[in-house]
One Martini backbone bead per residue (centre of mass of N, CA, C, O) as a GRO file, in nm:
protein
  480
    1MET     BB    1   0.060   0.061  -0.023
    2SER     BB    2   0.296   0.262   0.024
    3SER     BB    3   0.424   0.220  -0.270
    4SER     BB    4   0.155   0.332  -0.429
    5ALA     BB    5   0.118   0.631  -0.343
    6PRO     BB    6   0.316   0.787  -0.516
    7ALA     BB    7   0.193   0.700  -0.791
    8ALA     BB    8  -0.087   0.842  -0.742
    9VAL     BB    9   0.042   1.152  -0.696
   10ALA     BB   10   0.258   1.226  -0.913
   11PRO     BB   11   0.118   1.346  -1.167
   12PRO     BB   12  -0.006   1.612  -1.038
   13ALA     BB   13   0.279   1.714  -0.928
   14THR     BB   14   0.433   1.718  -1.234
   15ALA     BB   15   0.231   1.859  -1.394
   16ALA     BB   16   0.204   2.087  -1.633
   17PRO     BB   17   0.066   2.353  -1.733
   18GLU     BB   18  -0.121   2.466  -1.979
   19PRO     BB   19  -0.067   2.664  -2.217
   20PHE     BB   20  -0.170   2.928  -2.368
   21ARG     BB   21  -0.300   2.903  -2.678
   22LEU     BB   22  -0.298   3.241  -2.757
   23ARG     BB   23  -0.014   3.376  -2.685
   24TRP     BB   24   0.085   3.491  -2.969
   25VAL     BB   25  -0.154   3.680  -3.002
   26VAL     BB   26  -0.104   3.846  -2.753
   27LEU     BB   27   0.169   3.951  -2.845
   28ALA     BB   28   0.068   4.099  -3.098
   29ILE     BB   29  -0.115   4.300  -2.944
   30VAL     BB   30   0.104   4.422  -2.768
   31LEU     BB   31   0.277   4.528  -3.010
   32VAL     BB   32   0.067   4.723  -3.116
   33ALA     BB   33   0.073   4.903  -2.865
   34GLU     BB   34   0.375   4.970  -2.878
   35ILE     BB   35   0.370   5.105  -3.155
   36MET     BB   36   0.178   5.333  -3.086
   37ASP     BB   37   0.356   5.461  -2.872
   38LEU     BB   38   0.625   5.500  -3.033
   39LEU     BB   39   0.508   5.668  -3.262
   40ASP     BB   40   0.384   5.901  -3.075
   41SER     BB   41   0.678   5.983  -2.961
   42THR     BB   42   0.794   6.064  -3.282
   43VAL     BB   43   0.615   6.190  -3.516
   44ILE     BB   44   0.616   6.494  -3.419
   45THR     BB   45   0.906   6.572  -3.501
   46ILE     BB   46   0.839   6.607  -3.809
   47ALA     BB   47   0.549   6.760  -3.796
   48ALA     BB   48   0.577   7.025  -3.628
   49PRO     BB   49   0.630   7.249  -3.844
   50THR     BB   50   0.359   7.201  -3.992
   51VAL     BB   51   0.168   7.241  -3.755
   52ARG     BB   52   0.259   7.530  -3.691
   53GLY     BB   53   0.180   7.650  -3.971
   54GLU     BB   54  -0.134   7.597  -3.908
   55LEU     BB   55  -0.182   7.659  -3.583
   56GLY     BB   56   0.064   7.760  -3.447
   57GLY     BB   57   0.299   7.895  -3.240
   58SER     BB   58   0.580   7.807  -3.074
   59THR     BB   59   0.865   7.646  -2.999
   60THR     BB   60   0.752   7.556  -2.725
   61THR     BB   61   0.506   7.412  -2.837
   62MET     BB   62   0.664   7.188  -2.979
   63GLN     BB   63   0.777   7.069  -2.719
   64TRP     BB   64   0.495   6.997  -2.590
   65TRP     BB   65   0.403   6.787  -2.799
   66ALA     BB   66   0.625   6.592  -2.690
   67ALA     BB   67   0.642   6.626  -2.368
   68GLY     BB   68   0.347   6.580  -2.283
   69TYR     BB   69   0.333   6.281  -2.345
   70THR     BB   70   0.586   6.170  -2.185
   71LEU     BB   71   0.512   6.287  -1.910
   72ALA     BB   72   0.243   6.141  -1.864
   73PHE     BB   73   0.354   5.860  -1.903
   74GLY     BB   74   0.572   5.860  -1.679
   75VAL     BB   75   0.391   5.930  -1.434
   76PHE     BB   76   0.159   5.685  -1.494
   77MET     BB   77   0.306   5.411  -1.534
   78ILE     BB   78   0.323   5.293  -1.248
   79ILE     BB   79   0.014   5.305  -1.182
   80GLY     BB   80  -0.079   5.137  -1.423
   81GLY     BB   81   0.030   4.866  -1.318
   82ARG     BB   82  -0.131   4.867  -1.049
   83LEU     BB   83  -0.418   4.869  -1.169
   84GLY     BB   84  -0.391   4.588  -1.298
   85ASP     BB   85  -0.339   4.431  -1.036
   86VAL     BB   86  -0.618   4.517  -0.902
   87PHE     BB   87  -0.847   4.521  -1.166
   88GLY     BB   88  -0.716   4.415  -1.423
   89ARG     BB   89  -0.553   4.388  -1.723
   90LYS     BB   90  -0.775   4.376  -1.935
   91ARG     BB   91  -0.946   4.615  -1.843
   92VAL     BB   92  -0.719   4.834  -1.859
   93PHE     BB   93  -0.640   4.789  -2.153
   94VAL     BB   94  -0.914   4.868  -2.275
   95ILE     BB   95  -0.919   5.153  -2.162
   96GLY     BB   96  -0.649   5.246  -2.283
   97ILE     BB   97  -0.705   5.194  -2.593
   98THR     BB   98  -0.960   5.363  -2.610
   99GLY     BB   99  -0.841   5.635  -2.511
  100PHE     BB  100  -0.606   5.653  -2.712
  101THR     BB  101  -0.778   5.655  -2.971
  102ALA     BB  102  -0.954   5.902  -2.899
  103ALA     BB  103  -0.714   6.100  -2.860
  104SER     BB  104  -0.611   6.073  -3.150
  105ALA     BB  105  -0.863   6.194  -3.283
  106ALA     BB  106  -0.840   6.467  -3.134
  107CYS     BB  107  -0.565   6.546  -3.252
  108ALA     BB  108  -0.665   6.546  -3.553
  109LEU     BB  109  -0.892   6.786  -3.465
  110ALA     BB  110  -0.719   7.015  -3.396
  111PRO     BB  111  -0.766   7.382  -3.371
  112SER     BB  112  -0.515   7.410  -3.164
  113PRO     BB  113  -0.224   7.409  -2.989
  114ASP     BB  114  -0.344   7.368  -2.699
  115PHE     BB  115  -0.527   7.130  -2.765
  116LEU     BB  116  -0.296   6.940  -2.850
  117ILE     BB  117  -0.154   6.930  -2.584
  118ALA     BB  118  -0.389   6.811  -2.419
  119MET     BB  119  -0.418   6.549  -2.596
  120ARG     BB  120  -0.129   6.447  -2.550
  121VAL     BB  121  -0.159   6.407  -2.250
  122LEU     BB  122  -0.395   6.208  -2.270
  123GLN     BB  123  -0.247   5.999  -2.435
  124GLY     BB  124  -0.024   5.940  -2.226
  125GLY     BB  125  -0.213   5.844  -1.998
  126PHE     BB  126  -0.333   5.600  -2.155
  127GLY     BB  127  -0.060   5.468  -2.221
  128ALA     BB  128   0.001   5.407  -1.913
  129LEU     BB  129  -0.228   5.192  -1.902
  130LEU     BB  130  -0.153   5.004  -2.144
  131ILE     BB  131   0.151   4.893  -2.138
  132PRO     BB  132   0.173   4.731  -1.862
  133GLN     BB  133  -0.034   4.505  -1.937
  134GLY     BB  134   0.129   4.360  -2.153
  135LEU     BB  135   0.362   4.265  -1.974
  136GLY     BB  136   0.180   4.109  -1.772
  137MET     BB  137   0.045   3.919  -1.981
  138ILE     BB  138   0.295   3.766  -2.075
  139LYS     BB  139   0.360   3.647  -1.790
  140THR     BB  140   0.087   3.483  -1.786
  141VAL     BB  141   0.087   3.308  -2.080
  142PHE     BB  142   0.389   3.236  -2.043
  143PRO     BB  143   0.621   3.024  -2.014
  144PRO     BB  144   0.941   3.024  -1.909
  145SER     BB  145   1.058   2.882  -2.175
  146GLU     BB  146   0.919   3.140  -2.362
  147MET     BB  147   0.989   3.426  -2.256
  148GLY     BB  148   1.242   3.504  -2.415
  149GLY     BB  149   1.110   3.489  -2.699
  150ALA     BB  150   0.895   3.703  -2.653
  151PHE     BB  151   1.098   3.943  -2.573
  152ALA     BB  152   1.273   3.933  -2.834
  153ALA     BB  153   1.059   4.095  -3.011
  154PHE     BB  154   1.100   4.385  -2.893
  155GLY     BB  155   1.361   4.496  -3.007
  156PRO     BB  156   1.299   4.527  -3.316
  157VAL     BB  157   1.022   4.669  -3.287
  158MET     BB  158   1.108   4.913  -3.109
  159GLY     BB  159   1.337   5.015  -3.284
  160LEU     BB  160   1.173   5.059  -3.547
  161ALA     BB  161   0.951   5.246  -3.428
  162ALA     BB  162   1.125   5.472  -3.306
  163VAL     BB  163   1.293   5.539  -3.587
  164GLY     BB  164   1.032   5.516  -3.792
  165GLY     BB  165   0.844   5.753  -3.727
  166PRO     BB  166   0.966   5.984  -3.904
  167LEU     BB  167   0.931   5.837  -4.173
  168LEU     BB  168   0.623   5.812  -4.162
  169ALA     BB  169   0.554   6.109  -4.114
  170GLY     BB  170   0.676   6.227  -4.372
  171TRP     BB  171   0.493   6.071  -4.566
  172LEU     BB  172   0.211   6.156  -4.458
  173VAL     BB  173   0.240   6.463  -4.489
  174SER     BB  174   0.310   6.463  -4.802
  175ALA     BB  175   0.070   6.282  -4.910
  176ASP     BB  176  -0.212   6.381  -4.820
  177LEU     BB  177  -0.433   6.194  -4.723
  178LEU     BB  178  -0.744   6.299  -4.791
  179GLY     BB  179  -0.647   6.594  -4.696
  180THR     BB  180  -0.497   6.566  -4.393
  181GLY     BB  181  -0.203   6.560  -4.362
  182TRP     BB  182  -0.080   6.562  -4.041
  183ARG     BB  183  -0.337   6.410  -3.918
  184MET     BB  184  -0.251   6.112  -3.999
  185ILE     BB  185  -0.057   6.049  -3.757
  186PHE     BB  186  -0.327   5.992  -3.580
  187LEU     BB  187  -0.532   5.826  -3.758
  188ILE     BB  188  -0.360   5.558  -3.769
  189ASN     BB  189  -0.463   5.461  -3.479
  190LEU     BB  190  -0.749   5.357  -3.534
  191PRO     BB  191  -0.698   5.073  -3.659
  192LEU     BB  192  -0.502   4.977  -3.441
  193GLY     BB  193  -0.696   5.013  -3.198
  194LEU     BB  194  -0.920   4.826  -3.302
  195VAL     BB  195  -0.754   4.568  -3.316
  196GLY     BB  196  -0.665   4.570  -3.017
  197LEU     BB  197  -0.947   4.568  -2.889
  198ILE     BB  198  -1.067   4.313  -3.016
  199GLY     BB  199  -0.839   4.124  -2.932
  200ALA     BB  200  -0.864   4.164  -2.624
  201LEU     BB  201  -1.163   4.078  -2.591
  202ARG     BB  202  -1.116   3.780  -2.729
  203VAL     BB  203  -0.821   3.679  -2.592
  204PHE     BB  204  -0.788   3.784  -2.322
  205PRO     BB  205  -0.718   3.718  -2.013
  206GLU     BB  206  -0.784   3.740  -1.688
  207SER     BB  207  -0.568   3.940  -1.467
  208LYS     BB  208  -0.415   3.940  -1.136
  209SER     BB  209  -0.305   3.986  -0.840
  210PRO     BB  210  -0.290   3.764  -0.569
  211GLU     BB  211  -0.248   4.004  -0.413
  212LYS     BB  212  -0.321   4.251  -0.176
  213LEU     BB  213  -0.366   4.565  -0.314
  214LYS     BB  214  -0.268   4.911  -0.303
  215LEU     BB  215  -0.274   5.222  -0.342
  216ASP     BB  216  -0.043   5.525  -0.383
  217PRO     BB  217  -0.122   5.845  -0.353
  218LEU     BB  218   0.136   5.982  -0.246
  219GLY     BB  219   0.328   5.881  -0.467
  220VAL     BB  220   0.176   6.005  -0.706
  221VAL     BB  221   0.191   6.303  -0.621
  222LEU     BB  222   0.500   6.327  -0.597
  223ILE     BB  223   0.586   6.234  -0.889
  224ALA     BB  224   0.412   6.439  -1.042
  225ALA     BB  225   0.525   6.699  -0.915
  226ALA     BB  226   0.824   6.652  -0.977
  227SER     BB  227   0.803   6.631  -1.287
  228PHE     BB  228   0.676   6.906  -1.341
  229CYS     BB  229   0.902   7.081  -1.190
  230LEU     BB  230   1.122   6.986  -1.408
  231ILE     BB  231   0.992   7.032  -1.698
  232TYR     BB  232   0.854   7.310  -1.720
  233PRO     BB  233   1.106   7.499  -1.688
  234LEU     BB  234   1.271   7.384  -1.929
  235VAL     BB  235   1.061   7.469  -2.149
  236GLN     BB  236   0.963   7.774  -2.044
  237GLY     BB  237   1.212   7.955  -1.968
  238ARG     BB  238   1.295   8.090  -2.239
  239GLU     BB  239   1.024   8.245  -2.293
  240LEU     BB  240   1.055   8.390  -1.986
  241ASP     BB  241   1.363   8.459  -1.920
  242TRP     BB  242   1.447   8.325  -1.655
  243PRO     BB  243   1.314   8.336  -1.386
  244ALA     BB  244   1.349   8.269  -1.053
  245TRP     BB  245   1.108   8.060  -1.021
  246ILE     BB  246   1.227   7.841  -1.201
  247PHE     BB  247   1.457   7.755  -0.998
  248VAL     BB  248   1.269   7.692  -0.763
  249MET     BB  249   1.115   7.467  -0.910
  250LEU     BB  250   1.354   7.281  -0.958
  251ALA     BB  251   1.425   7.242  -0.659
  252GLY     BB  252   1.147   7.126  -0.583
  253GLY     BB  253   1.162   6.876  -0.764
  254ALA     BB  254   1.410   6.747  -0.628
  255THR     BB  255   1.281   6.728  -0.347
  256LEU     BB  256   1.034   6.552  -0.426
  257LEU     BB  257   1.202   6.315  -0.528
  258GLY     BB  258   1.334   6.251  -0.256
  259LEU     BB  259   1.065   6.208  -0.103
  260PHE     BB  260   0.967   5.972  -0.272
  261ALA     BB  261   1.201   5.781  -0.204
  262PHE     BB  262   1.153   5.783   0.103
  263VAL     BB  263   0.862   5.673   0.103
  264GLU     BB  264   0.918   5.408  -0.058
  265ARG     BB  265   1.138   5.286   0.140
  266ARG     BB  266   0.940   5.237   0.381
  267GLY     BB  267   0.694   5.044   0.278
  268HIS     BB  268   0.408   5.134   0.311
  269GLY     BB  269   0.202   4.923   0.212
  270THR     BB  270   0.181   4.981  -0.151
  271PRO     BB  271   0.421   5.057  -0.331
  272LEU     BB  272   0.520   5.152  -0.646
  273ILE     BB  273   0.808   5.073  -0.537
  274GLU     BB  274   1.023   4.861  -0.449
  275PRO     BB  275   1.226   4.922  -0.188
  276SER     BB  276   1.468   4.737  -0.276
  277LEU     BB  277   1.534   4.890  -0.542
  278LEU     BB  278   1.640   5.160  -0.396
  279ARG     BB  279   1.889   4.964  -0.268
  280ASN     BB  280   1.984   4.903  -0.569
  281ARG     BB  281   2.257   4.988  -0.742
  282ALA     BB  282   2.211   4.859  -1.020
  283PHE     BB  283   1.928   4.980  -1.066
  284THR     BB  284   1.979   5.284  -1.016
  285SER     BB  285   2.192   5.296  -1.237
  286GLY     BB  286   1.996   5.216  -1.465
  287LEU     BB  287   1.822   5.470  -1.446
  288LEU     BB  288   2.051   5.665  -1.528
  289VAL     BB  289   2.115   5.543  -1.799
  290GLY     BB  290   1.831   5.580  -1.921
  291LEU     BB  291   1.809   5.884  -1.883
  292ALA     BB  292   2.052   5.965  -2.059
  293PHE     BB  293   1.982   5.815  -2.319
  294PHE     BB  294   1.682   5.924  -2.375
  295SER     BB  295   1.756   6.220  -2.374
  296GLY     BB  296   1.942   6.212  -2.622
  297PHE     BB  297   1.747   6.082  -2.826
  298ALA     BB  298   1.489   6.266  -2.818
  299GLY     BB  299   1.622   6.544  -2.847
  300LEU     BB  300   1.770   6.492  -3.118
  301LEU     BB  301   1.526   6.421  -3.293
  302LEU     BB  302   1.392   6.700  -3.283
  303VAL     BB  303   1.628   6.881  -3.372
  304LEU     BB  304   1.688   6.743  -3.644
  305SER     BB  305   1.408   6.788  -3.767
  306VAL     BB  306   1.415   7.099  -3.757
  307PHE     BB  307   1.677   7.141  -3.916
  308LEU     BB  308   1.594   7.008  -4.184
  309GLN     BB  309   1.347   7.213  -4.229
  310ALA     BB  310   1.438   7.505  -4.121
  311GLY     BB  311   1.741   7.497  -4.225
  312LEU     BB  312   1.739   7.302  -4.507
  313HIS     BB  313   1.447   7.274  -4.639
  314PHE     BB  314   1.302   7.023  -4.598
  315THR     BB  315   1.080   6.809  -4.646
  316PRO     BB  316   0.908   6.584  -4.470
  317SER     BB  317   0.991   6.343  -4.652
  318HIS     BB  318   1.292   6.403  -4.662
  319ALA     BB  319   1.337   6.392  -4.357
  320GLY     BB  320   1.236   6.102  -4.321
  321LEU     BB  321   1.443   5.968  -4.523
  322THR     BB  322   1.697   6.041  -4.356
  323PHE     BB  323   1.620   5.802  -4.139
  324MET     BB  324   1.654   5.530  -4.290
  325PRO     BB  325   1.941   5.433  -4.218
  326THR     BB  326   1.877   5.415  -3.916
  327THR     BB  327   1.638   5.223  -3.924
  328LEU     BB  328   1.772   4.977  -4.063
  329ALA     BB  329   2.016   4.945  -3.873
  330SER     BB  330   1.849   4.906  -3.613
  331ALA     BB  331   1.692   4.651  -3.691
  332VAL     BB  332   1.936   4.466  -3.734
  333ALA     BB  333   2.078   4.509  -3.457
  334ALA     BB  334   1.842   4.423  -3.272
  335GLY     BB  335   1.829   4.128  -3.376
  336ALA     BB  336   2.141   4.068  -3.295
  337SER     BB  337   2.148   4.136  -2.979
  338PHE     BB  338   2.033   3.886  -2.836
  339PRO     BB  339   2.255   3.669  -2.889
  340LEU     BB  340   2.489   3.853  -2.790
  341MET     BB  341   2.392   3.895  -2.486
  342ALA     BB  342   2.426   3.596  -2.402
  343LYS     BB  343   2.751   3.636  -2.422
  344PHE     BB  344   2.818   3.970  -2.345
  345GLY     BB  345   2.601   4.144  -2.238
  346ARG     BB  346   2.684   4.465  -2.159
  347GLY     BB  347   2.881   4.490  -2.404
  348VAL     BB  348   2.665   4.557  -2.616
  349LEU     BB  349   2.568   4.820  -2.497
  350GLN     BB  350   2.845   4.964  -2.488
  351ALA     BB  351   2.902   4.950  -2.789
  352GLY     BB  352   2.656   5.117  -2.873
  353VAL     BB  353   2.730   5.382  -2.723
  354VAL     BB  354   2.998   5.428  -2.865
  355ILE     BB  355   2.886   5.446  -3.152
  356ILE     BB  356   2.698   5.682  -3.102
  357THR     BB  357   2.904   5.891  -3.008
  358GLY     BB  358   3.078   5.884  -3.266
  359SER     BB  359   2.847   5.957  -3.469
  360LEU     BB  360   2.787   6.242  -3.346
  361ILE     BB  361   3.059   6.364  -3.393
  362ALA     BB  362   3.046   6.324  -3.698
  363LEU     BB  363   2.788   6.492  -3.744
  364ALA     BB  364   2.901   6.760  -3.640
  365LEU     BB  365   3.132   6.778  -3.849
  366ILE     BB  366   2.957   6.774  -4.102
  367VAL     BB  367   2.783   7.024  -4.041
  368GLY     BB  368   3.024   7.218  -3.996
  369ALA     BB  369   3.144   7.181  -4.291
  370HIS     BB  370   2.862   7.224  -4.474
  371GLY     BB  371   2.618   7.337  -4.354
  372LEU     BB  372   2.371   7.434  -4.579
  373ASP     BB  373   2.500   7.187  -4.771
  374THR     BB  374   2.369   6.970  -4.635
  375THR     BB  375   2.303   6.625  -4.680
  376THR     BB  376   2.199   6.313  -4.667
  377TRP     BB  377   2.464   6.185  -4.782
  378THR     BB  378   2.664   6.329  -4.583
  379MET     BB  379   2.517   6.178  -4.322
  380VAL     BB  380   2.536   5.864  -4.354
  381PRO     BB  381   2.812   5.796  -4.200
  382ALA     BB  382   2.646   5.863  -3.924
  383LEU     BB  383   2.356   5.724  -3.939
  384VAL     BB  384   2.430   5.425  -3.946
  385PRO     BB  385   2.585   5.394  -3.673
  386PHE     BB  386   2.356   5.508  -3.506
  387GLY     BB  387   2.164   5.267  -3.559
  388ILE     BB  388   2.344   5.042  -3.455
  389GLY     BB  389   2.364   5.148  -3.167
  390LEU     BB  390   2.064   5.146  -3.101
  391GLY     BB  391   2.020   4.839  -3.141
  392PHE     BB  392   2.234   4.757  -2.912
  393VAL     BB  393   2.048   4.894  -2.687
  394PHE     BB  394   1.746   4.821  -2.706
  395GLY     BB  395   1.771   4.519  -2.650
  396PRO     BB  396   1.961   4.496  -2.360
  397LEU     BB  397   1.894   4.708  -2.145
  398PHE     BB  398   1.675   4.572  -1.964
  399ASN     BB  399   1.817   4.297  -1.923
  400VAL     BB  400   2.061   4.407  -1.768
  401ILE     BB  401   1.920   4.558  -1.539
  402LEU     BB  402   1.734   4.303  -1.446
  403ALA     BB  403   1.974   4.117  -1.347
  404GLY     BB  404   1.975   4.282  -1.050
  405VAL     BB  405   1.699   4.137  -0.987
  406ASP     BB  406   1.447   3.988  -0.855
  407ASP     BB  407   1.178   3.812  -0.951
  408ARG     BB  408   0.966   3.975  -0.767
  409GLU     BB  409   1.076   4.267  -0.906
  410VAL     BB  410   1.026   4.281  -1.217
  411GLY     BB  411   0.759   4.431  -1.247
  412SER     BB  412   0.839   4.696  -1.106
  413ALA     BB  413   1.099   4.746  -1.272
  414SER     BB  414   0.972   4.769  -1.553
  415GLY     BB  415   0.787   5.010  -1.494
  416THR     BB  416   1.011   5.205  -1.405
  417LEU     BB  417   1.176   5.200  -1.671
  418ASN     BB  418   0.952   5.308  -1.854
  419ALA     BB  419   0.918   5.574  -1.703
  420VAL     BB  420   1.211   5.674  -1.739
  421GLN     BB  421   1.206   5.683  -2.043
  422GLN     BB  422   0.987   5.908  -2.063
  423LEU     BB  423   1.131   6.118  -1.887
  424GLY     BB  424   1.380   6.133  -2.066
  425ASN     BB  425   1.235   6.240  -2.312
  426SER     BB  426   1.138   6.502  -2.181
  427ILE     BB  427   1.413   6.616  -2.096
  428GLY     BB  428   1.545   6.615  -2.375
  429VAL     BB  429   1.346   6.808  -2.512
  430ALA     BB  430   1.387   7.038  -2.314
  431VAL     BB  431   1.700   7.077  -2.329
  432LEU     BB  432   1.792   7.054  -2.633
  433ALA     BB  433   1.580   7.246  -2.756
  434THR     BB  434   1.653   7.491  -2.583
  435ILE     BB  435   1.941   7.518  -2.683
  436PHE     BB  436   1.884   7.546  -2.984
  437PHE     BB  437   1.686   7.795  -2.968
  438SER     BB  438   1.882   7.981  -2.814
  439LEU     BB  439   2.097   7.999  -3.033
  440LEU     BB  440   1.911   8.125  -3.242
  441ASP     BB  441   1.829   8.378  -3.071
  442HIS     BB  442   2.161   8.457  -3.064
  443GLY     BB  443   2.250   8.423  -3.391
  444HIS     BB  444   2.289   8.141  -3.467
  445PRO     BB  445   2.333   7.930  -3.692
  446SER     BB  446   2.190   7.631  -3.751
  447PRO     BB  447   2.449   7.457  -3.782
  448ALA     BB  448   2.581   7.549  -3.513
  449ALA     BB  449   2.346   7.458  -3.331
  450MET     BB  450   2.356   7.162  -3.418
  451GLU     BB  451   2.646   7.098  -3.340
  452THR     BB  452   2.623   7.159  -3.036
  453THR     BB  453   2.383   6.974  -2.968
  454THR     BB  454   2.515   6.709  -3.059
  455LEU     BB  455   2.750   6.716  -2.854
  456ILE     BB  456   2.568   6.708  -2.605
  457ALA     BB  457   2.441   6.437  -2.671
  458ALA     BB  458   2.708   6.282  -2.666
  459GLY     BB  459   2.751   6.339  -2.365
  460LEU     BB  460   2.509   6.174  -2.262
  461PHE     BB  461   2.614   5.903  -2.372
  462ALA     BB  462   2.879   5.907  -2.213
  463VAL     BB  463   2.742   5.892  -1.937
  464SER     BB  464   2.602   5.616  -1.983
  465PHE     BB  465   2.867   5.463  -2.016
  466ALA     BB  466   2.992   5.515  -1.738
  467LEU     BB  467   2.742   5.391  -1.578
  468SER     BB  468   2.744   5.092  -1.701
  469PHE     BB  469   2.962   4.969  -1.492
  470LEU     BB  470   2.719   4.926  -1.267
  471LEU     BB  471   2.623   4.695  -1.416
  472PRO     BB  472   2.554   4.401  -1.501
  473ARG     BB  473   2.722   4.168  -1.696
  474GLU     BB  474   2.465   4.019  -1.725
  475ALA     BB  475   2.177   3.892  -1.873
  476ARG     BB  476   1.837   3.867  -1.877
  477MET     BB  477   1.673   3.592  -2.054
  478GLU     BB  478   1.374   3.509  -1.926
  479ASP     BB  479   1.325   3.817  -1.907
  480HIS     BB  480   1.214   4.177  -1.901
   0.00000   0.00000   0.00000
């Protein structure tokens, strides 16, 4: 009797649960949402001069069209993940993609520059509800053995969408489909959003955290106030001629950020960020690496787009096509980065940052040498390695940073990294565009302003390279 007991109970004890049948369809829907977010964070960079020509507004207004979206996304990204844990990821995903699509339609119908800013902020807020649920859903439907393969798809797709946004925007603005002009850059989200919504309703299983979690309203208020106090002065200061209260506001933002970290580390209730993450040097170093990297990337993208159109008088389609060498090189490199990081870990990321820094120095020299005679072809020797470097960073960045956290912390860490990415985008647009426009205001020709701003962006990438030595040597391959 006793010898037969183990045989009777062994099968249920060792049988693995059946993987979710439509898990790859779930991944495809999640990637659609990611593409919508990444496109909307970059398409405005090419379209901004055309939009300003029709709606009016100042150069600061153009900055807000980009920074408003990423600021709202970054502020609410962390709480967006928590809402899915508490109320159900499918439910919050559906709300997010519905609101994002509706806000996109409102952006397309914008009658004034201020209305467009408001709708871009709304877009970013709904995007912050949408994106974290996709990451949580993938962890729910994929078994551990397939998790690495699922997240491996993110590198090429995210890299291509991020740098392909300007290319798509340039074509859409110049094509003037159905007489919509620049408004098509937002209308294109309607079919994507509809596909994502129908797919989520029909395919997604409902899932939420098994633990009893509560929201952290104090943490939300502190991080929102800190982010606003840091970004608003950087964007608005130049237009207001840098009054004293601008610097007081910046100091207040830094203070609020420190207070947020203090409150989260105490760990009372259910904090937005796992307190242990804020005591993890590898992870906090990773946040700084991401902040410097995405500040340089997003800020340079906007400045280069404005320079191509306002300085060199490229059409929107010509400006978009100028990004094609970067887009193609980034897609190829991002696809190659995943197998490479399994062997070389953070070395792939570091090589990418070095290539980016060198390519931007080359770009500054090219623009400085050719001035207003700069062409797309003269920039290709810098734009191709720039794309290769981006691909080598987009793929392994999160995997390397997350290698330094425990399995139970991965969800919170992923949400925090995504939030920092968006905040970095906002800071980069605020800082680099402000420098570029300030140089123009003080009589510098546009090529000289572009050259200086590009070198400052290269400096931001150099900072991220220096900080990267604090990251784990190996990459986390089974999770994102």
